[in-house]
């Protein structure tokens, strides 16, 4: 029984092994059959099928290895980028030590940002209505920016100058600085003065972030705050309120820049002043200042400048400067929408408030030349644009060009796709978006608008570096735009018909401004400047 049992057990084991072996063999045959079905469209010979099967497995292994390598490289790159965006740097300068951050912008370009650098002490209490005092030497963490100077909340189109919940601060004399390199020594420096009628604005506006202008233009960009409204301009003709304090704030920011920018890669002898609206007027005041020891090497880039200073002072006061002047096609859009359309303010009263003589007669002059079918709002836009902006820039360009200054003039006519204004013309501040790279940073613009933004950054950078305005000819429908050849220099303004450049989405071309010049000559007797 024992031997018989053992024999039966052995037979059972052999049967199990045979069954397992047969099962495994059957699975292999099924797998090969399945593989044959997959390959049968491409391989006929059985030997070739086995060869392809072997190669296919090798390829799968190779692809898996390559995928792992790619994922590792991508992870390393991402880690490097994140590490760089978190990097902090410290600069020891003449007025203090400042900590900033390093970041990567478009195209992987590096930019260092230093936000909220104090250049003046707080202006409250006993220092209110007094000239600013130089900030003390200290270590400052420049990460969160600075509070705006005291002002009322306001929104103009895309600009929310101040949130309704905040009113600003009297500890606001701070500047933001961006630089592509802290080890360079010869970078041009662009100091930008913000606008908004001397009542509003600050360097904390999102549209005035300078990292793209700095990185793409290879410039040091400086944007300071200054006091506004009565706190910046109230004058009692006494030591208690000497007046024009905002201009002294700006001058102190200029002093800080001259004495400290070399530690941020900039060359203080290559300083360019760039202002917009009220900021452009401020640039003019500084160039008129008898205290010109700190602006001897300044080139001014005035954008949307209002000639708020007496023209008889210009010939002798400003000379041997490189000047870039600009306007937009719809200079009167914002004021007309805000005051005439929304607030229902009488146009003649508004013009009188801005210092226009015989305002009703001026309105009648325009009305006699106007097509009534376009409506009174369109008339208001034209009058306000001419009287307050376009014509003053025309007068300023004529005066400066006759006084040994090299002047370049442009008009920006492209209507942004992301505009907040319904008017088909380009409104105030909309060209500024392109100079500071807003279409690139926010992804708001079309690819063509992003290209235009890069072009304007290059234009400003070229002017800042050597006073030259070089325009690389663009092509529209495979046809070169007229008159501005590839690499050609922007024409100097001499008051002729074809020396103003028109900026459109398709490029730069020479524009005829004879009709505007004639209109400006007609209305000049009504203006006080």
C-alpha positions as MATLAB code, in Angstrom:
seq = 'XXXXXXXXXXXXXXXXXXXXXXXXXXXXXXXXXXXXXXXXXXXXXXXXXXXXXXXXXXXXXXXXXXXXXXXXXXXXXXXXXXXXXXXXXXXXXXXXXXXXXXXXXXXXXXXXXXXXXXXXXXXXXXXXXXXXXXXXXXXXXXXXXXXXXXXXXXXXXXXXXXXXXXXXXXXXXXXXXXXXXXXXXXXXXXXXXXXXXXXXXXXXXXXXXXXXXXXXXXXXXXXXXXXXXXXXXXXXXXXXXXXXXXXXXXXXXXXXXXXXXXXXXXXXXXXXXXXXXXXXXXXXXXXXXXXXXXXXXXXXXXXXXXXXXXXXXXXXXXXXXXXXXXXXXXXXXXXXXXXXXXXXXXXXXXXXXXXXXXXXXXXXXXXXXXXXXXXXXXXXXXXXXXXXXXXXXXXXXXXXXXXXXXXXXXXXXXXXXXXXXXXXXXXXXXXXXXXXXXXXXXXXXXXXXXXXXXXXXXXXXXXXXXXXXXXXXXXXXXXXXXXXXXXXXXXXXXXXXXXXXXXXXXXXXXXXXXXXXXXXXXXXXXXXX';
ca = [
       0.000    0.000    0.000;
       2.842    2.255    0.823;
       4.589    1.801   -2.489;
       1.275    2.107   -4.317;
       0.466    5.332   -2.460;
       3.883    6.772   -3.212;
       3.508    5.927   -6.852;
       0.102    7.557   -6.992;
       1.523   10.690   -5.265;
       4.387   10.846   -7.732;
       1.986   10.543  -10.630;
      -0.146   13.344   -9.183;
       2.886   15.625   -8.794;
       3.985   14.872  -12.328;
       0.485   15.617  -13.532;
       0.433   18.949  -11.679;
       3.843   19.922  -13.053;
       2.772   18.869  -16.506;
      -0.425   20.835  -16.091;
       1.436   23.957  -14.914;
       3.958   23.557  -17.694;
       1.212   23.098  -20.207;
      -0.641   26.098  -18.801;
       2.501   28.273  -19.025;
       3.177   27.056  -22.530;
      -0.389   27.791  -23.475;
      -0.133   31.359  -22.114;
       3.046   31.960  -24.088;
       1.351   30.675  -27.212;
      -1.628   32.970  -26.564;
       0.689   35.960  -26.061;
       2.584   35.175  -29.246;
      -0.698   34.725  -31.115;
      -1.892   38.116  -29.848;
       1.411   39.729  -30.819;
       1.201   38.058  -34.228;
      -2.243   39.557  -34.743;
      -0.901   43.013  -33.882;
       2.057   42.643  -36.226;
       0.466   40.661  -39.018;
      -0.368   43.804  -41.033;
       3.279   44.760  -41.192;
       5.270   41.457  -40.876;
       4.520   38.261  -42.778;
       7.515   36.028  -42.121;
       7.373   34.302  -38.658;
      11.087   34.892  -38.086;
      10.634   38.513  -38.916;
       7.722   38.644  -36.504;
       9.868   37.381  -33.672;
      12.585   39.869  -34.614;
      10.109   42.744  -34.635;
       8.686   41.573  -31.319;
      12.149   41.621  -29.786;
      12.898   45.050  -31.213;
       9.534   46.352  -30.056;
      10.278   45.331  -26.480;
      13.684   47.024  -26.708;
      12.068   50.206  -28.003;
       9.572   50.216  -25.165;
      12.409   49.896  -22.676;
      14.321   52.701  -24.432;
      11.270   54.969  -24.453;
      10.702   54.327  -20.763;
      14.312   55.241  -19.961;
      14.092   58.410  -22.061;
      10.833   59.395  -20.354;
      12.439   59.022  -16.936;
      15.410   61.160  -18.052;
      13.113   63.863  -19.453;
      11.078   63.964  -16.251;
      14.250   64.264  -14.192;
      15.536   67.125  -16.358;
      12.162   68.917  -16.249;
      12.074   68.566  -12.487;
      15.583   69.946  -12.202;
      14.751   72.938  -14.431;
      11.559   73.649  -12.480;
      13.444   73.426   -9.215;
      16.086   75.821  -10.552;
      13.448   78.324  -11.693;
      11.601   78.193   -8.397;
      14.857   78.519   -6.521;
      15.830   81.576   -8.574;
      12.503   83.297   -8.100;
      12.930   82.906   -4.354;
      16.532   84.147   -4.312;
      17.197   87.255   -2.243;
      20.071   89.636   -2.808;
      21.599   92.420   -0.764;
      23.121   95.622   -2.097;
      25.239   97.853    0.133;
      24.891  101.372   -1.277;
      25.810  104.916   -0.242;
      22.549  105.661    1.585;
      21.924  102.232    3.076;
      21.787   98.499    2.558;
      18.864   97.081    0.636;
      17.570   93.568    0.196;
      15.704   92.660   -2.966;
      14.688   89.609   -4.936;
      15.804   87.965   -8.142;
      13.249   86.757  -10.654;
      13.023   85.431  -14.186;
      10.897   87.272  -16.729;
      10.069   86.692  -20.377;
      12.576   84.508  -22.190;
      14.294   83.503  -18.962;
      15.907   86.937  -18.535;
      16.988   87.839  -15.016;
      15.740   90.906  -13.208;
      16.395   92.130   -9.672;
      13.637   94.083   -7.950;
      14.031   96.377   -4.939;
      10.646   97.679   -3.822;
       9.909  100.454   -1.369;
      13.436  101.865   -0.994;
      13.184  104.897    1.348;
      14.823  108.031   -0.037;
      13.095  110.475    2.328;
      11.772  110.408    5.879;
       8.062  110.376    6.732;
       6.427  113.741    6.040;
       3.787  113.830    8.780;
       3.576  115.885   11.958;
       6.081  118.729   12.172;
       7.478  117.780    8.750;
       4.155  118.245    6.963;
       4.369  121.067    4.385;
       8.151  121.013    4.754;
      10.849  120.063    2.296;
      11.765  116.381    2.454;
      14.594  115.119    4.610;
      17.068  112.550    3.375;
      16.392  109.036    4.673;
      18.885  107.666    7.179;
      21.392  104.893    6.495;
      19.849  101.570    7.405;
      19.165   98.010    6.354;
      15.899   97.794    4.451;
      14.011   94.733    3.283;
      12.556   95.696   -0.103;
       9.905   93.092   -0.768;
       6.425   94.523   -0.282;
       6.699   97.938   -1.916;
       5.444  101.143   -0.342;
       2.180  102.855    0.464;
       0.993  105.581   -1.928;
       1.137  109.179   -0.798;
      -2.134  110.501    0.639;
      -4.876  110.906   -1.992;
      -8.502  110.117   -2.725;
      -9.405  106.789   -4.370;
     -10.004  107.085   -8.106;
     -10.307  104.822  -11.107;
      -9.484  105.898  -14.663;
     -10.157  103.259  -17.281;
      -7.854  100.309  -16.585;
      -6.137  102.200  -13.782;
      -7.316  101.725  -10.249;
      -4.972  104.281   -8.736;
      -5.977  103.616   -5.152;
      -8.295  101.084   -3.558;
     -11.343  102.532   -1.870;
     -10.230  101.011    1.436;
      -6.916  102.871    1.583;
      -6.034  106.536    1.538;
      -2.269  106.291    1.356;
       0.312  107.367    3.895;
       2.571  110.267    4.784;
       5.453  107.804    5.017;
       5.518  107.404    1.245;
       8.809  108.840   -0.012;
      10.028  105.546   -1.373;
      11.034  104.303   -4.768;
      10.937  101.028   -6.661;
      13.987   99.914   -8.609;
      14.513   97.153  -11.162;
      17.831   96.205  -12.711;
      18.942   93.396  -15.037;
      22.311   93.165  -13.260;
      23.754   94.237   -9.923;
      27.323   93.628  -11.107;
      27.252   95.818  -14.231;
      28.703   99.335  -14.152;
      27.448  101.091  -17.260;
      23.701  100.522  -17.558;
      21.547  103.473  -18.578;
      19.107  104.649  -15.920;
      15.478  105.550  -16.593;
      13.768  107.487  -13.797;
      10.016  107.574  -14.367;
       7.677  110.143  -12.773;
       4.044  109.015  -12.680;
       1.114  111.163  -13.749;
      -2.555  111.763  -12.812;
      -2.833  115.547  -12.543;
      -0.649  115.941   -9.422;
      -3.573  114.667   -7.335;
      -3.405  110.907   -7.830;
      -1.037  108.081   -8.668;
       1.820  106.137   -7.133;
       4.644  103.770   -7.966;
       2.576  100.875   -6.622;
       0.256  100.855   -9.649;
       0.417   97.431  -11.228;
       0.848   98.979  -14.673;
       4.100  100.651  -13.544;
       5.946   97.480  -12.618;
       9.287   97.847  -14.350;
      10.706   94.325  -14.508;
       9.977   93.803  -18.212;
      11.118   97.277  -19.247;
      14.310   96.699  -17.265;
      15.074   93.170  -18.465;
      14.108   93.549  -22.126;
      15.559   97.053  -22.401;
      18.683   96.300  -20.334;
      18.024   99.378  -18.196;
      17.892  100.312  -14.551;
      14.314  101.524  -13.991;
      13.509  103.770  -11.011;
       9.950  104.857  -10.098;
       9.568  107.131   -7.029;
       6.559  108.434   -5.136;
       6.039  112.128   -4.437;
       3.517  114.084   -2.397;
       0.252  115.042   -4.099;
      -2.477  117.661   -3.955;
      -2.272  120.277   -1.167;
       0.364  118.250    0.690;
       2.587  118.488   -2.352;
       1.883  121.989   -3.666;
       0.215  124.191   -1.030;
       2.153  127.430   -0.725;
       1.780  130.158    1.881;
       4.898  132.048    0.767;
       6.294  131.340    4.210;
       8.636  128.860    5.841;
       5.638  127.010    7.284;
       4.517  126.099    3.735;
       7.151  126.984    1.122;
       5.272  125.243   -1.703;
       6.228  122.931   -4.577;
       7.168  120.217   -2.097;
       6.397  117.491   -4.632;
       9.140  118.829   -6.884;
      11.574  118.736   -3.965;
      10.486  115.137   -3.315;
      11.293  114.301   -6.916;
      14.625  116.072   -6.702;
      15.530  114.091   -3.593;
      14.683  110.899   -5.502;
      17.002  112.104   -8.264;
      19.737  112.734   -5.697;
      19.301  109.213   -4.314;
      19.530  107.815   -7.837;
      22.669  109.766   -8.712;
      24.470  108.682   -5.538;
      23.295  105.064   -5.289;
      22.438  103.671   -8.714;
      26.030  102.600   -9.432;
      25.619   99.935   -6.755;
      22.712   98.518   -8.765;
      24.607   98.324  -12.051;
      23.674  101.798  -13.326;
      25.771  104.682  -14.591;
      24.601  107.956  -12.954;
      25.981  109.953  -15.887;
      23.537  108.165  -18.211;
      20.341  109.271  -16.502;
      17.110  109.749  -18.442;
      14.020  111.430  -17.001;
      10.755  109.984  -18.265;
       7.415  111.411  -17.225;
       3.792  110.910  -18.134;
       1.190  113.681  -17.923;
       1.900  115.397  -14.574;
       5.191  113.516  -14.468;
       6.147  114.936  -17.860;
       5.349  118.437  -16.640;
       7.605  117.741  -13.667;
      10.439  116.796  -16.011;
      10.047  120.163  -17.704;
      10.210  121.966  -14.367;
      13.400  120.147  -13.431;
      15.039  121.041  -16.731;
      14.085  124.678  -16.098;
      15.510  124.605  -12.585;
      18.529  126.846  -11.906;
      19.793  124.039   -9.653;
      20.907  122.100  -12.705;
      24.053  120.511  -11.255;
      22.291  117.179  -11.121;
      20.650  117.308  -14.556;
      23.598  118.355  -16.700;
      23.791  114.924  -18.308;
      20.066  114.216  -18.277;
      18.194  113.392  -21.450;
      14.455  113.896  -21.027;
      11.814  111.550  -22.357;
       8.558  113.434  -22.110;
       5.380  111.537  -22.846;
       1.999  113.261  -22.991;
       3.547  116.481  -21.651;
       1.429  119.511  -20.913;
       3.312  122.779  -21.343;
       2.464  124.205  -17.948;
       5.408  126.594  -17.825;
       5.803  129.945  -19.645;
       7.116  129.419  -23.157;
       9.326  132.523  -22.991;
      11.556  130.714  -20.474;
      12.263  127.792  -22.765;
      14.819  129.058  -25.291;
      17.492  129.960  -22.739;
      16.586  127.484  -20.019;
      16.629  124.169  -21.887;
      19.304  123.443  -24.446;
      21.524  120.617  -25.672;
      19.086  117.955  -24.515;
      17.715  114.895  -26.269;
      13.929  114.959  -25.996;
      11.300  112.388  -26.940;
       7.756  113.785  -26.979;
       4.613  111.796  -27.515;
       0.839  111.968  -27.566;
      -1.999  109.553  -28.280;
      -4.678  110.011  -30.906;
      -7.471  110.367  -28.321;
      -5.960  112.761  -25.780;
      -9.358  114.123  -24.750;
     -11.125  110.785  -24.276;
     -10.551  110.322  -20.547;
     -11.378  113.869  -19.420;
     -14.429  114.083  -21.659;
     -15.770  110.771  -20.382;
     -15.131  111.648  -16.741;
     -16.206  115.279  -16.620;
     -18.508  115.956  -19.552;
     -20.270  112.621  -20.051;
     -20.463  111.254  -16.500;
     -20.355  114.375  -14.316;
     -22.269  116.614  -16.751;
     -19.859  119.505  -16.235;
     -20.271  122.369  -18.692;
     -17.457  122.277  -21.253;
     -16.815  126.036  -21.183;
     -16.626  126.009  -17.392;
     -14.212  123.089  -17.479;
     -11.951  124.858  -19.986;
     -12.022  128.036  -17.900;
     -10.967  126.023  -14.853;
      -7.951  124.852  -16.834;
      -6.964  128.447  -17.616;
      -8.450  128.878  -21.085;
      -9.228  132.496  -21.965;
     -12.601  133.225  -23.586;
     -13.651  129.585  -23.294;
     -17.158  130.105  -24.809;
     -15.609  131.710  -27.901;
     -13.175  128.813  -28.248;
     -16.014  126.297  -28.042;
     -17.897  128.291  -30.678;
     -14.810  128.236  -32.925;
     -14.648  124.453  -32.776;
     -18.410  124.073  -33.178;
     -18.333  126.116  -36.387;
     -15.875  123.611  -37.859;
     -17.557  120.507  -36.427;
     -19.992  118.032  -37.896;
     -23.001  118.178  -35.572;
     -23.864  114.571  -36.383;
     -20.919  113.372  -34.276;
     -22.446  114.796  -31.092;
     -21.273  117.108  -28.330;
     -19.236  114.432  -26.530;
     -17.036  113.928  -29.590;
     -16.613  117.707  -29.798;
     -15.588  117.820  -26.133;
     -13.017  115.072  -26.671;
     -11.453  116.987  -29.557;
     -11.343  120.337  -27.754;
      -9.971  118.938  -24.494;
      -7.411  116.854  -26.337;
      -6.161  119.777  -28.416;
      -6.253  122.466  -25.736;
      -4.793  120.541  -22.823;
      -2.459  118.036  -24.446;
      -1.809  117.814  -28.189;
      -1.283  121.511  -28.864;
       0.865  122.165  -25.770;
       3.111  119.305  -26.903;
       3.222  120.851  -30.381;
       4.241  124.223  -28.907;
       6.836  122.583  -26.685;
       8.325  120.625  -29.578;
       8.607  123.785  -31.679;
      10.266  125.727  -28.853;
      12.707  122.987  -27.941;
      13.722  122.250  -31.522;
      14.538  125.939  -32.047;
      16.814  125.992  -28.967;
      19.590  123.572  -29.886;
      17.758  120.514  -28.603;
      17.364  117.284  -30.528;
      13.640  116.535  -30.491;
      11.737  113.447  -31.628;
       7.953  113.404  -31.753;
       5.385  110.605  -32.059;
       1.659  109.986  -31.916;
       0.368  106.606  -30.736;
      -2.790  105.645  -32.615;
      -3.306  101.932  -31.908;
      -6.442  101.140  -29.910;
      -5.592   98.288  -27.497;
      -7.792   95.218  -27.619;
      -7.998   95.376  -23.806;
      -8.998   99.046  -23.603;
     -11.577  100.065  -21.015;
     -12.802  102.958  -23.175;
     -15.410  102.584  -25.919;
     -13.969  105.371  -28.064;
     -12.122  104.006  -31.131;
      -9.131  106.273  -30.505;
      -6.201  105.427  -28.254;
      -6.818  107.059  -24.868;
      -4.366  108.501  -22.364;
      -2.138  106.037  -20.532;
      -2.763  103.306  -23.113;
       0.611  103.808  -24.791;
       2.196  103.598  -21.344;
       0.889  100.032  -21.021;
       2.998   99.058  -24.013;
       6.134  100.804  -22.720;
       5.935   98.891  -19.426;
       5.134   95.576  -21.113;
       1.604   95.105  -19.793;
       0.497   93.019  -22.828;
       3.425   90.675  -22.168;
       3.019   90.453  -18.416;
      -0.705   89.969  -18.150;
      -1.230   88.118  -21.393;
      -3.935   90.653  -22.216;
      -2.846   91.552  -25.701;
      -2.829   89.783  -29.014;
       0.469   88.426  -30.400;
       0.697   91.561  -32.547;
       0.220   93.790  -29.493;
       2.873   91.859  -27.606;
       5.243   92.464  -30.522;
       4.366   96.181  -30.430;
       5.130   96.268  -26.714;
       8.564   94.767  -27.322;
       9.189   97.364  -30.036;
       8.307  100.269  -27.773;
      10.513   98.896  -25.015;
      13.363   98.730  -27.526;
      12.585  102.279  -28.646;
      12.716  103.678  -25.110;
      15.850  101.668  -24.345;
      17.638  102.959  -27.452;
      16.765  106.533  -26.557;
      17.881  106.056  -22.972;
      21.242  104.639  -24.013;
      22.411  107.240  -26.520;
      19.572  109.595  -27.401;
      19.029  107.854  -30.732;
      15.625  106.582  -31.740;
      16.195  103.709  -34.153;
      13.250  102.138  -35.901;
      13.542   98.755  -37.539;
      11.121   98.786  -40.419;
       8.134   96.530  -39.987;
       6.366   94.841  -42.838;
       2.655   94.821  -43.433;
       1.386   92.325  -45.994;
       4.960   91.821  -47.219;
       5.312   95.501  -48.053;
       7.775   97.743  -46.260;
       6.186  100.654  -44.458;
       7.000  103.970  -46.165;
       9.979  106.191  -45.468;
      11.410  104.459  -42.409;
      14.018  102.148  -43.858;
      15.408   99.121  -42.019;
      17.553  100.424  -39.167;
      16.790  104.011  -40.138;
      16.982  106.814  -37.604;
      13.812  108.457  -36.389;
      13.620  111.942  -37.986;
      14.251  114.961  -35.798;
      11.339  117.305  -35.271;
      11.681  120.728  -36.916;
       8.037  121.734  -37.233;
       7.731  120.375  -40.757;
       4.872  118.289  -42.099;
       6.555  114.880  -42.112;
       8.771  114.781  -39.048;
       6.327  113.154  -36.623;
       6.128  109.368  -36.426;
       2.822  107.552  -36.189;
       2.821  104.316  -34.174;
       0.297  101.692  -35.216;
      -0.065   97.966  -34.707;
       1.633   97.406  -38.069;
       4.664   99.538  -37.341;
       6.070  103.050  -37.515;
       5.497  105.482  -40.376;
       5.819  109.192  -40.980;
       2.599  111.075  -40.342;
       1.233  114.302  -41.730;
       0.388  116.677  -38.883;
      -0.105  119.856  -40.893;
      -3.790  120.083  -40.008;
      -3.086  119.703  -36.290;
      -0.337  122.324  -36.422;
      -2.709  124.765  -38.117;
      -5.442  124.068  -35.562;
      -2.972  124.691  -32.735;
      -1.987  128.031  -34.249;
      -5.642  129.093  -34.368;
      -6.376  128.327  -30.732;
      -3.145  129.645  -29.211;
      -4.508  133.177  -28.558;
      -7.080  131.584  -26.245;
      -4.450  129.878  -24.081;
      -2.439  131.374  -21.238;
       0.752  129.421  -22.013;
];
